[in-house]
Coordinates of C-alpha atoms in Angstrom, one line a residue:
M92 CA -9.3 -3.7 39.5
L93 CA -12.4 -5.5 38.3
K94 CA -10.5 -6.6 35.2
K95 CA -7.7 -8.0 37.4
Y96 CA -10.2 -10.0 39.4
F97 CA -11.8 -11.3 36.2
L98 CA -8.5 -12.4 34.7
H99 CA -7.5 -14.0 38.0
A100 CA -10.8 -15.9 38.1
V101 CA -10.3 -17.1 34.6
F102 CA -6.8 -18.1 35.4
I103 CA -7.9 -20.2 38.4
A104 CA -10.7 -21.8 36.4
L105 CA -8.4 -22.8 33.6
C106 CA -5.9 -24.3 36.0
S107 CA -8.6 -26.3 37.8
I108 CA -9.5 -28.2 34.6
P109 CA -8.1 -31.7 35.0
I110 CA -5.7 -32.8 32.2
A111 CA -5.0 -36.5 31.7
G112 CA -1.5 -37.5 32.8
N113 CA -0.6 -34.2 34.5
A114 CA -3.4 -33.7 37.1
Q115 CA -0.7 -33.3 39.7
L116 CA 0.4 -30.1 38.1
G117 CA -1.3 -26.8 39.2
F118 CA -1.0 -23.1 39.7
C119 CA -1.2 -21.1 42.9
Q120 CA -4.9 -20.3 43.2
G121 CA -4.3 -17.6 45.8
N122 CA -2.0 -14.6 45.9
S123 CA 1.7 -14.9 45.1
G124 CA 4.7 -13.2 46.5
S125 CA 7.7 -11.6 44.6
P126 CA 9.8 -14.1 42.6
I127 CA 12.4 -15.8 44.7
F128 CA 14.2 -17.2 41.7
S129 CA 13.8 -16.5 38.0
E130 CA 15.7 -17.7 35.0
D131 CA 15.1 -16.1 31.5
F132 CA 18.5 -17.2 30.0
G133 CA 19.6 -13.7 29.1
T134 CA 19.7 -11.7 25.9
G135 CA 21.9 -11.3 22.9
I136 CA 22.2 -12.3 19.3
T137 CA 25.1 -14.8 19.9
N138 CA 24.5 -18.2 21.3
G139 CA 25.4 -19.1 24.9
P140 CA 26.9 -19.0 27.3
A141 CA 26.7 -22.6 28.3
L142 CA 24.8 -23.4 31.6
P143 CA 26.9 -23.7 34.7
P144 CA 28.4 -27.1 35.4
G145 CA 26.0 -29.5 37.0
T146 CA 22.9 -27.8 35.5
T147 CA 22.5 -30.3 32.7
T148 CA 23.9 -33.6 31.5
Y149 CA 23.4 -32.5 27.9
T150 CA 26.2 -31.2 25.7
Y151 CA 26.3 -27.5 24.8
V152 CA 26.7 -26.6 21.1
D153 CA 27.0 -23.2 19.4
G154 CA 24.3 -23.9 16.8
A155 CA 21.6 -26.4 16.0
P156 CA 21.7 -29.1 18.7
D157 CA 21.5 -32.8 17.8
D158 CA 19.9 -35.4 20.1
G159 CA 21.3 -35.1 23.6
S160 CA 22.5 -31.5 23.0
Y161 CA 21.3 -28.0 23.8
T162 CA 22.0 -24.4 23.1
I163 CA 21.1 -21.0 24.5
A164 CA 19.8 -18.9 21.6
S165 CA 17.5 -15.9 20.7
S166 CA 16.5 -17.6 17.4
T167 CA 16.1 -21.0 15.9
A168 CA 16.3 -19.9 12.3
G169 CA 17.8 -22.6 10.1
Y170 CA 17.6 -25.2 12.8
F171 CA 16.4 -28.3 11.0
D172 CA 12.7 -27.9 10.1
W173 CA 11.9 -26.3 13.5
F174 CA 9.8 -23.3 14.1
N175 CA 11.8 -20.1 14.0
I176 CA 10.9 -18.7 17.5
Q177 CA 11.5 -15.8 19.8
D178 CA 11.9 -16.3 23.5
H179 CA 8.9 -16.0 25.9
T180 CA 10.1 -13.2 28.2
P181 CA 7.9 -10.1 27.7
D182 CA 9.6 -7.0 26.3
D183 CA 12.9 -8.8 25.7
V184 CA 15.1 -7.6 22.9
S185 CA 16.9 -10.5 21.4
G186 CA 15.9 -12.6 24.4
K187 CA 17.2 -16.1 24.7
A188 CA 15.7 -19.4 25.5
F189 CA 17.0 -22.9 26.5
I190 CA 16.8 -24.9 23.3
V191 CA 16.9 -28.7 23.8
N192 CA 17.1 -31.7 21.4
A193 CA 16.1 -34.5 23.8
S194 CA 18.3 -37.5 24.2
F195 CA 17.4 -40.9 22.8
T196 CA 17.3 -42.1 26.4
P197 CA 14.7 -40.6 28.7
G198 CA 16.2 -38.9 31.8
E199 CA 17.2 -35.7 33.6
F200 CA 18.2 -32.8 31.4
Y201 CA 18.0 -29.8 33.8
R202 CA 18.9 -29.4 37.5
R203 CA 19.0 -26.2 39.6
S204 CA 19.3 -25.5 43.4
I205 CA 16.9 -22.9 44.7
T206 CA 17.9 -21.1 47.9
G207 CA 16.4 -18.5 50.2
L208 CA 13.1 -20.4 50.9
C209 CA 11.2 -20.1 54.1
E210 CA 10.3 -23.2 56.1
N211 CA 6.7 -24.4 56.2
T212 CA 5.7 -22.2 53.2
S213 CA 3.8 -23.0 50.1
Y214 CA 5.6 -22.3 46.8
E215 CA 4.8 -22.3 43.1
F216 CA 7.3 -23.4 40.5
S217 CA 6.4 -22.5 36.9
S218 CA 8.0 -22.7 33.5
W219 CA 7.1 -22.0 29.9
L220 CA 7.6 -24.8 27.3
L221 CA 7.3 -24.9 23.5
N222 CA 7.3 -27.8 21.0
L223 CA 9.7 -26.8 18.3
H224 CA 8.5 -29.3 15.8
P225 CA 5.9 -28.1 13.3
R226 CA 3.0 -30.4 12.6
M227 CA 3.6 -32.2 9.3
G228 CA 7.0 -30.7 9.1
A229 CA 9.5 -32.0 6.5
G230 CA 11.6 -33.8 9.2
C231 CA 8.8 -36.0 10.5
P232 CA 6.2 -36.8 7.8
N233 CA 3.7 -37.7 10.5
S234 CA 3.4 -36.2 14.0
G235 CA 6.9 -36.2 15.6
I236 CA 7.7 -37.6 19.0
P237 CA 5.8 -35.4 21.5
I238 CA 7.4 -33.4 24.4
N239 CA 6.7 -35.0 27.8
V240 CA 8.5 -33.4 30.8
K241 CA 8.4 -34.3 34.4
F242 CA 9.0 -31.6 37.1
E243 CA 10.4 -32.7 40.4
I244 CA 11.2 -30.8 43.6
W245 CA 13.7 -32.5 46.0
D246 CA 15.0 -31.4 49.3
S247 CA 18.5 -30.0 49.5
T248 CA 19.9 -33.5 50.3
D249 CA 18.4 -34.8 47.1
T250 CA 16.9 -37.7 49.1
N251 CA 13.3 -36.6 49.8
L252 CA 10.9 -35.9 46.8
L253 CA 8.7 -33.0 47.9
A254 CA 6.5 -32.8 44.7
S255 CA 6.4 -34.0 41.1
G256 CA 4.2 -33.7 38.1
D257 CA 4.2 -34.6 34.4
T258 CA 3.2 -32.3 31.6
G259 CA 1.8 -35.2 29.6
D260 CA 2.3 -35.3 25.9
I261 CA 2.7 -31.8 24.4
M262 CA 1.9 -32.5 20.7
D263 CA 3.4 -30.6 17.8
K264 CA 1.2 -27.8 16.4
T265 CA 0.7 -25.9 13.2
E266 CA 2.1 -22.7 14.8
A267 CA 4.6 -22.2 17.6
E268 CA 2.9 -21.8 20.9
W269 CA 4.4 -21.2 24.4
E270 CA 2.6 -23.0 27.2
Q271 CA 3.0 -22.5 30.9
Y272 CA 3.1 -25.4 33.5
A273 CA 3.3 -25.1 37.3
L274 CA 3.9 -27.3 40.3
L275 CA 3.0 -26.5 43.9
F276 CA 5.0 -27.7 46.9
T277 CA 5.4 -26.9 50.6
S278 CA 8.8 -26.5 52.2
L279 CA 9.6 -28.7 55.3
P280 CA 10.5 -27.4 58.8
G281 CA 14.0 -26.2 58.8
Q282 CA 14.2 -26.3 55.0
T283 CA 15.4 -23.2 53.1
S284 CA 16.5 -24.7 49.8
V285 CA 15.3 -27.3 47.3
I286 CA 16.5 -28.9 44.0
L287 CA 14.5 -28.5 40.8
K288 CA 14.8 -31.2 38.2
M289 CA 13.4 -31.5 34.7
I290 CA 13.2 -35.0 33.3
N291 CA 12.6 -36.0 29.7
N292 CA 9.9 -38.7 29.7
S293 CA 10.1 -39.3 25.9
G294 CA 12.9 -40.8 23.8
G295 CA 14.9 -38.9 21.2
G296 CA 14.5 -39.2 17.5
C297 CA 12.3 -37.3 15.1
G298 CA 10.6 -34.8 17.4
N299 CA 10.8 -34.2 21.2
D300 CA 12.6 -30.9 20.5
L301 CA 11.7 -28.2 22.9
A302 CA 12.4 -24.6 24.1
I303 CA 12.2 -23.6 27.8
D304 CA 12.0 -20.1 29.2
D305 CA 11.1 -18.0 32.2
I306 CA 11.5 -20.5 35.1
V307 CA 10.1 -18.9 38.3
F308 CA 9.8 -19.7 42.0
R309 CA 7.5 -17.6 44.2
S310 CA 5.6 -18.1 47.4
C311 CA 2.0 -19.1 47.3
G312 CA -0.6 -18.1 49.8
D313 CA -4.3 -17.4 50.2
L314 CA -6.3 -15.4 47.8
V315 CA -6.7 -12.2 49.8
T316 CA -9.3 -9.7 48.5
L317 CA -9.8 -6.1 49.7
T318 CA -13.3 -4.5 50.0
D319 CA -14.7 -1.5 51.6
T320 CA -17.9 -1.3 53.6
Q321 CA -19.9 -1.2 50.4
T322 CA -18.2 -4.4 49.1
R323 CA -16.4 -2.4 46.5
N324 CA -12.9 -3.6 45.5
S325 CA -12.0 -0.3 43.7
I326 CA -13.2 3.3 43.3
I327 CA -12.9 5.1 40.1
Q328 CA -14.6 8.5 40.1
C329 CA -14.5 11.8 38.3
E330 CA -12.0 14.3 39.6
E331 CA -14.7 17.0 39.6
D332 CA -16.8 15.0 42.1
G333 CA -14.3 15.9 44.9
P334 CA -12.4 13.9 47.4
V335 CA -13.2 10.4 48.5
P336 CA -14.2 10.3 52.1
S337 CA -12.4 8.0 54.6
L338 CA -12.8 4.3 53.8
T339 CA -12.5 1.2 56.0
L340 CA -10.9 -1.5 54.0
T341 CA -11.1 -5.2 55.0
A342 CA -8.7 -8.0 54.0
S343 CA -10.5 -11.3 53.4
P344 CA -8.3 -14.4 52.9
D345 CA -9.8 -17.5 51.5
F346 CA -7.9 -19.9 53.9
S347 CA -6.9 -22.1 51.0
I348 CA -3.2 -22.2 52.1
F349 CA -2.7 -20.3 55.4
T350 CA -4.2 -21.4 58.7
S351 CA -3.3 -18.1 60.3
H352 CA -2.7 -14.6 59.0
F353 CA -0.5 -11.7 59.8
Y354 CA -0.9 -8.4 58.0
Q355 CA 1.0 -5.3 57.0
W356 CA -0.9 -2.6 55.0
Q357 CA 0.9 -0.8 52.3
E358 CA 0.1 2.2 50.0
S359 CA 1.3 3.5 46.7
T360 CA 0.7 6.5 44.5
D361 CA 1.6 4.6 41.2
A362 CA 0.8 0.9 42.0
S363 CA 4.5 0.2 41.5
T364 CA 6.4 1.5 44.5
W365 CA 4.9 0.4 47.8
T366 CA 5.5 1.7 51.4
D367 CA 4.4 0.2 54.7
I368 CA 1.8 2.1 56.6
P369 CA 3.2 2.2 60.2
G370 CA 1.1 0.4 62.8
E371 CA -1.5 -1.0 60.4
T372 CA -1.2 -4.7 61.0
S373 CA -4.8 -5.8 61.4
D374 CA -7.2 -7.2 58.8
T375 CA -8.8 -3.7 58.5
Y376 CA -7.5 -0.3 57.6
T377 CA -9.2 3.1 57.7
T378 CA -7.9 5.5 55.1
P379 CA -7.7 9.3 55.4
V380 CA -9.8 11.5 53.1
I381 CA -8.3 10.9 49.6
T382 CA -7.8 13.6 47.0
T383 CA -5.3 12.0 44.6
D384 CA -4.8 8.6 43.2
R385 CA -4.0 6.0 45.9
Y386 CA -3.5 2.3 45.9
Y387 CA -3.7 0.0 48.9
R388 CA -2.7 -3.6 49.4
V389 CA -1.8 -5.8 52.4
V390 CA 1.2 -8.1 52.8
V391 CA 0.1 -11.4 54.4
S392 CA 2.1 -14.2 55.9
E393 CA 1.2 -17.3 57.9
D394 CA 3.8 -16.6 60.6
L395 CA 4.5 -13.3 62.2
V396 CA 8.3 -13.7 61.7
N397 CA 7.7 -13.8 57.9
I398 CA 5.6 -10.7 57.6
S399 CA 8.7 -8.6 56.5
N400 CA 10.3 -11.4 54.5
N401 CA 9.3 -11.0 50.9
L402 CA 10.5 -14.6 50.2
C403 CA 7.8 -15.9 52.4
N404 CA 4.9 -13.6 52.3
V405 CA 2.3 -12.8 49.7
N406 CA 0.6 -9.7 48.4
S407 CA -3.1 -9.2 48.4
E408 CA -5.2 -7.9 45.5
V409 CA -5.0 -4.2 45.1
F410 CA -7.7 -1.7 46.1
E411 CA -7.3 1.3 43.8
I412 CA -8.8 4.7 44.2
V413 CA -8.4 6.6 40.9
F414 CA -9.5 10.2 40.2
V415 CA -10.3 10.6 36.5
P416 CA -9.8 14.2 35.3
T417 CA -12.3 15.8 33.0
P418 CA -10.9 15.7 29.5
N419 CA -10.7 18.6 27.2
P420 CA -13.3 18.5 24.3
P421 CA -12.1 16.7 21.3
S422 CA -9.9 18.5 18.8
S423 CA -11.6 18.9 15.4
I424 CA -9.7 18.5 12.2
G425 CA -12.2 21.0 10.7
D426 CA -15.7 21.1 9.2
I427 CA -16.3 18.9 6.2
R428 CA -17.5 20.3 3.0
I429 CA -17.9 17.8 0.2
C430 CA -19.7 17.5 -3.2
E431 CA -23.2 16.3 -2.9
N432 CA -22.6 13.3 -5.2
I433 CA -20.3 11.9 -2.5
E434 CA -22.8 9.9 -0.6
T435 CA -21.2 9.9 2.9
G436 CA -19.3 12.6 4.8
L437 CA -16.8 11.4 7.5
L438 CA -16.4 13.7 10.4
T439 CA -13.2 13.3 12.5
V440 CA -11.9 14.6 15.8
R441 CA -8.8 13.8 17.8
V442 CA -8.4 12.8 21.5
P443 CA -5.5 11.6 23.6
P444 CA -5.0 7.9 24.4
G445 CA -7.4 6.6 27.0
I446 CA -10.2 8.9 25.9
R447 CA -13.1 7.8 23.8
V448 CA -15.4 9.9 21.7
D449 CA -19.3 9.9 21.7
W450 CA -21.3 11.7 19.0
Y451 CA -24.5 13.6 19.6
D452 CA -27.0 15.6 17.6
A453 CA -27.1 18.5 20.1
P454 CA -24.5 20.6 22.0
S455 CA -25.9 19.2 25.2
G456 CA -28.4 16.4 25.9
G457 CA -29.7 15.2 22.6
N458 CA -29.5 11.7 21.0
L459 CA -26.4 9.5 21.1
L460 CA -25.5 8.8 17.5
A461 CA -22.3 6.8 17.8
S462 CA -20.1 5.7 20.7
N463 CA -16.4 5.1 21.1
T464 CA -15.2 6.3 17.7
I465 CA -13.3 9.4 16.6
T466 CA -15.1 9.3 13.3
Y467 CA -18.8 9.7 12.4
A468 CA -20.1 8.9 8.9
T469 CA -23.4 10.4 7.8
E470 CA -25.3 11.2 4.7
V471 CA -27.2 14.1 6.3
P472 CA -25.8 17.6 6.3
G473 CA -25.8 19.5 9.5
T474 CA -23.8 20.1 12.7
Y475 CA -22.8 17.2 14.9
Y476 CA -21.2 17.3 18.4
A477 CA -18.3 15.2 19.7
E478 CA -17.9 14.5 23.4
A479 CA -14.7 13.3 25.1
V480 CA -15.1 10.6 27.8
P481 CA -12.3 8.8 29.7
N482 CA -12.3 5.0 29.3
Q483 CA -12.0 4.6 33.1
A484 CA -15.2 6.3 34.0
Y485 CA -18.0 8.5 32.6
C486 CA -16.4 11.9 33.2
P487 CA -17.4 13.7 30.0
S488 CA -15.8 16.9 28.7
L489 CA -17.6 20.0 29.9
S490 CA -18.5 20.9 26.3
R491 CA -18.8 19.2 23.0
T492 CA -17.0 20.0 19.8
A493 CA -19.2 21.0 16.9
V494 CA -18.3 19.6 13.5
T495 CA -20.4 20.6 10.5
L496 CA -21.0 18.6 7.3
E497 CA -22.0 20.7 4.3
F498 CA -22.6 19.4 0.8
Y499 CA -21.6 21.6 -2.1
P500 CA -24.1 21.6 -5.0
L501 CA -22.9 20.2 -8.3
P502 CA -22.6 22.2 -11.5
E503 CA -26.1 22.1 -13.1
V504 CA -26.2 20.2 -16.4
E505 CA -29.1 19.0 -18.5
D506 CA -28.9 16.0 -20.7
E507 CA -29.9 16.4 -24.4
D508 CA -31.2 14.4 -27.3
I509 CA -30.1 16.0 -30.5
R510 CA -31.0 15.1 -34.1
F511 CA -28.7 16.4 -36.9
C512 CA -28.8 16.3 -40.7
E513 CA -26.6 13.9 -42.6
N514 CA -23.3 15.4 -43.8
E515 CA -23.7 18.3 -41.4
E516 CA -21.3 19.4 -38.6
V517 CA -22.9 19.7 -35.1
I518 CA -21.8 21.9 -32.3
L519 CA -22.2 20.2 -28.8
D520 CA -22.2 22.6 -25.9
A521 CA -21.7 21.8 -22.2
G522 CA -24.2 24.4 -21.3
V523 CA -22.4 25.7 -18.2
S524 CA -19.6 28.2 -17.8
A525 CA -16.8 28.9 -15.3
V526 CA -15.9 25.3 -15.0
S527 CA -13.3 22.9 -16.5
Y528 CA -14.4 20.4 -19.2
L529 CA -13.5 16.9 -20.2
W530 CA -15.4 15.4 -23.1
S531 CA -15.6 11.7 -23.9
T532 CA -13.6 12.6 -27.0
G533 CA -10.7 13.9 -24.9
E534 CA -11.3 17.6 -25.7
T535 CA -11.4 20.2 -22.9
T536 CA -13.3 23.1 -24.4
S537 CA -16.8 24.2 -23.5
S538 CA -18.1 23.1 -26.9
I539 CA -16.9 20.6 -29.5
S540 CA -17.8 20.0 -33.2
V541 CA -18.7 16.5 -34.3
T542 CA -20.1 14.8 -37.5
S543 CA -20.9 11.3 -36.2
E544 CA -23.9 10.1 -34.3
G545 CA -23.5 8.5 -30.9
V546 CA -23.5 9.2 -27.2
Y547 CA -21.2 12.0 -26.0
T548 CA -20.5 13.0 -22.4
V549 CA -18.8 15.9 -20.8
E550 CA -17.6 16.1 -17.2
V551 CA -17.8 19.6 -15.9
R552 CA -15.8 20.5 -12.7
D553 CA -16.1 23.7 -10.7
S554 CA -13.5 25.5 -8.6
R555 CA -14.4 23.4 -5.5
G556 CA -13.6 20.2 -7.4
C557 CA -17.3 19.2 -7.7
S558 CA -18.1 17.5 -11.0
N559 CA -21.2 16.5 -12.9
V560 CA -21.6 14.7 -16.2
K561 CA -23.8 15.8 -19.0
T562 CA -24.9 13.2 -21.6
I563 CA -25.8 14.1 -25.2
R564 CA -27.4 11.5 -27.4
L565 CA -26.8 12.5 -31.0
T566 CA -28.9 10.9 -33.7
Q567 CA -28.3 11.4 -37.4
V568 CA -31.2 12.2 -39.7
D569 CA -30.5 10.3 -42.9
A570 CA -31.0 12.4 -46.1
P571 CA -33.4 10.9 -48.7
V572 CA -31.9 9.5 -51.8
I573 CA -34.2 9.9 -54.9
D574 CA -34.3 6.8 -57.0
T575 CA -36.8 7.6 -59.8
V576 CA -39.5 10.1 -60.6
I577 CA -42.2 8.8 -62.9
S578 CA -45.2 10.1 -64.7
E579 CA -48.3 8.0 -64.4
D580 CA -50.7 9.7 -66.8
D581 CA -51.4 13.0 -65.0
R582 CA -49.7 11.8 -61.7
I583 CA -46.1 12.5 -60.7
V584 CA -44.8 9.6 -58.5
I585 CA -41.5 10.0 -56.5
R586 CA -39.6 6.9 -55.4
T587 CA -36.6 6.9 -53.0
V588 CA -33.8 4.4 -52.5
N589 CA -34.1 4.6 -48.7
T590 CA -37.1 4.9 -46.4
G591 CA -37.9 7.4 -43.7
D592 CA -40.4 10.0 -42.6
F593 CA -39.9 11.9 -45.8
Q594 CA -41.8 15.0 -47.1
Y595 CA -42.3 15.8 -50.8
S596 CA -42.7 19.1 -52.7
L597 CA -42.8 20.4 -56.3
D598 CA -42.1 24.0 -55.4
G599 CA -39.7 23.8 -52.4
L600 CA -42.2 25.6 -50.2
N601 CA -45.2 23.4 -49.7
F602 CA -44.4 19.9 -48.6
Q603 CA -46.6 16.8 -48.2
E604 CA -46.3 13.4 -46.7
E605 CA -47.4 11.4 -49.8
P606 CA -44.9 10.7 -52.6
F607 CA -47.3 11.4 -55.4
F608 CA -49.0 14.4 -56.9
E609 CA -52.4 14.1 -58.8
D610 CA -53.8 15.9 -61.8
M611 CA -50.5 17.6 -62.7
P612 CA -50.2 19.2 -66.1
G613 CA -47.2 18.3 -68.1
G614 CA -44.1 20.3 -68.0
L615 CA -40.7 20.7 -66.4
Y616 CA -40.8 20.3 -62.6
T617 CA -38.2 20.4 -59.8
V618 CA -38.9 17.6 -57.3
Y619 CA -37.9 18.2 -53.6
V620 CA -37.6 15.5 -50.9
R621 CA -36.6 16.2 -47.3
S622 CA -36.4 14.1 -44.1
D623 CA -36.8 16.9 -41.5
E624 CA -38.0 20.4 -41.5
E625 CA -34.6 21.6 -40.4
C626 CA -32.6 19.5 -42.9
P627 CA -32.1 20.7 -46.5
A628 CA -34.1 18.9 -49.2
V629 CA -32.6 17.0 -52.0
Q630 CA -33.9 17.9 -55.5
T631 CA -33.9 16.8 -59.0
E632 CA -35.5 18.1 -62.3
F633 CA -38.2 16.0 -64.0
F634 CA -40.2 16.5 -67.2
H635 CA -43.7 15.4 -66.7
L636 CA -45.5 14.1 -69.7
A637 CA -49.3 14.3 -69.1
V638 CA -50.3 11.7 -71.7
P639 CA -54.2 11.3 -71.7
K640 CA -55.5 7.7 -71.3
F641 CA -58.2 8.3 -73.9
F642 CA -59.9 11.0 -76.0
T643 CA -63.4 11.3 -77.6
P644 CA -63.3 13.1 -81.0
N645 CA -67.1 13.5 -81.2
G646 CA -67.2 17.2 -81.8
D647 CA -68.7 18.1 -78.4
G648 CA -65.8 20.4 -77.7
V649 CA -64.6 18.2 -74.7
N650 CA -61.6 16.1 -75.1
D651 CA -61.8 16.1 -78.9
F652 CA -58.1 15.9 -79.5
F653 CA -55.2 13.7 -78.3
E654 CA -52.4 16.0 -77.2
I655 CA -49.5 15.8 -74.7
Q656 CA -49.4 18.8 -72.5
G657 CA -46.2 20.7 -71.7
I658 CA -44.0 19.2 -74.3
D659 CA -44.0 22.4 -76.3
A660 CA -41.6 23.8 -73.7
L661 CA -38.9 21.5 -75.2
S662 CA -37.0 21.9 -78.4
D663 CA -35.6 18.4 -79.2
Y664 CA -38.5 16.0 -79.2
E665 CA -40.5 13.8 -81.5
I666 CA -44.0 12.3 -81.1
S667 CA -45.3 9.3 -83.1
L668 CA -48.7 7.6 -83.0
F669 CA -49.4 4.0 -84.3
D670 CA -52.5 1.9 -84.7
R671 CA -52.6 -1.5 -83.1
Y672 CA -50.9 -3.1 -86.1
G673 CA -47.9 -0.7 -85.7
K674 CA -48.8 1.5 -88.6
L675 CA -47.6 5.1 -88.3
I676 CA -50.6 7.3 -88.3
V677 CA -49.1 10.7 -87.4
N678 CA -45.7 12.1 -86.5
A679 CA -44.5 15.5 -85.1
K680 CA -41.0 16.5 -84.6
G681 CA -40.0 19.6 -82.6
E682 CA -43.6 20.9 -82.6
P683 CA -46.8 20.0 -80.6
L684 CA -49.0 17.2 -81.9
R685 CA -52.8 17.6 -81.9
W686 CA -54.5 14.5 -83.4
D687 CA -58.2 14.6 -84.2
G688 CA -58.6 10.8 -84.6
S689 CA -58.5 10.7 -88.4
Y690 CA -56.1 9.4 -91.0
N691 CA -56.0 10.7 -94.5
N692 CA -59.3 12.4 -93.8
R693 CA -60.9 9.1 -92.7
L694 CA -62.1 8.7 -89.2
M695 CA -60.2 6.0 -87.4
P696 CA -62.3 3.5 -85.5
S697 CA -62.5 3.2 -81.7
G698 CA -59.8 1.2 -80.1
D699 CA -56.3 1.2 -78.6
Y700 CA -53.5 3.2 -80.2
W701 CA -49.8 3.5 -79.3
Y702 CA -47.5 6.4 -78.9
T703 CA -43.8 6.9 -78.7
V704 CA -42.3 10.1 -77.4
R705 CA -38.6 10.8 -77.8
I706 CA -37.1 13.6 -75.8
E707 CA -33.5 14.1 -76.7
D708 CA -31.9 10.6 -76.0
H709 CA -34.8 9.3 -73.9
T710 CA -37.9 7.5 -75.2
K711 CA -41.2 6.9 -73.6
Q712 CA -44.0 4.8 -75.1
G713 CA -47.5 3.8 -74.1
H714 CA -51.0 3.4 -75.3
F715 CA -54.3 5.3 -75.1
A716 CA -57.9 4.7 -76.2
L717 CA -59.9 6.4 -79.0
I718 CA -63.6 6.4 -78.0
R719 CA -66.4 7.3 -80.4

């Protein structure tokens, strides 16, 4: 009821706004009676029929009308560049409208006699119009000729003009839009019929093409409101609150049209079918105690003789008394159990139309979490409660429906960083059982074998459909590549092609970080180099010649001889010593050389001497000092 009053007030306010050129038009600002005459031009998918003779001076065509022609159609598809429209009549199926292409010459294009009027009574004529030409349409590059229609009401002799009004220019629009226009007039004493005329104020040409629908005549009277002693205009209460006690309703006309008022109260159980309440003809009515839905209104006329004539009276606003039943609790579609990596759970219930749902954190009382929604989204597991409430009034369900959100834990995985040795095969394992697997390689086993470094992932999914992803970062440990092993006097020095955190050994057991070994006696060695304690070492054999840098043949028993240690382990070798002039001093082949610093029993002087050592096909040479 409040909604009806609000819409009515908006309607009046809109109609009271002055519009240039058509200020004489206006809607009934009070209550209206039942339609005396209405024309909706019928239904059907075929055009026509033509209007009765005398209704229009335009020519009927079965298709798109040219200037000065019209049709009756349910669609304008394919008509020039016009909008393809449907009629205005609500709920029509293939409803038709009066489609007019205005004549080049302004003038009358519609005439209709309206009978059954009451004398000395105010009436409202209304009609819906639509400009068929789209703005910037192909037919008219600029705005087309606007619609401009004059409405006239004449007496039945067609000699006295009772009322007239112009719509003013109705410009074309980007979308088809039906617009309603109305004209008020008062019948004269003894007058029971009038003539309606519609006149084209604009010329024909590009534009001025219109559709007309839903022409209606109805009586117009005061705005009559109904209130009870508490100034209420409706009562909507919960059914469980019991019956509504007897009410005294008062009809209050606004005296905008009628100077006197006669009443007949009516009641209804469905707001559709109304019956008179015998003997209730004053401006007040006292209801009985009410236990079911009931609607009241009053029929009002200015003269007593018209109170029973629906062509002359008007109906007041309706006072409604509605009992809102307590709804059942919402129906749950079930508790929600989702995987914990799904951030939000959506709880859902169902209610019939006209019922809203409010969500709470407790089975009664508690905090309101969400209103007017059948769903509630939350990231917090727990039990939530849905309450059903009718839209008409706060009559909540007697209980709330519990819906629980539970998060399933994901399969537990642990990321790994793994180092592996070059040229080795690595087994990667998901680390969790009783799930399905999908590796980034496409494999579906719990473990896979790989030989290349990189980042590998495996998605593990349990029987509930919850999945988690394990990431394994696999880094290859490059194996060292031995370049050379050299003897530097009594040192063994190892050089590699590549670099890294390498470790070095001469026995395969004891490793060190430095690539050299000091004070090593000559002999055959196996050199080991590794990059990681878990990775196998690479190795190579190397013969270390421990050639002394000097010797002192002074007879003190210390370093009195020049000799190369370890060479006696070989079989194919040759050692040659030369003075600084290149003269061969001593030579030994296949046997150790032990030189005392003399030549032909003559002591050689202090100085630098040179040596050449051939081992199989390899030769090494260098120098040493003789010190006396």
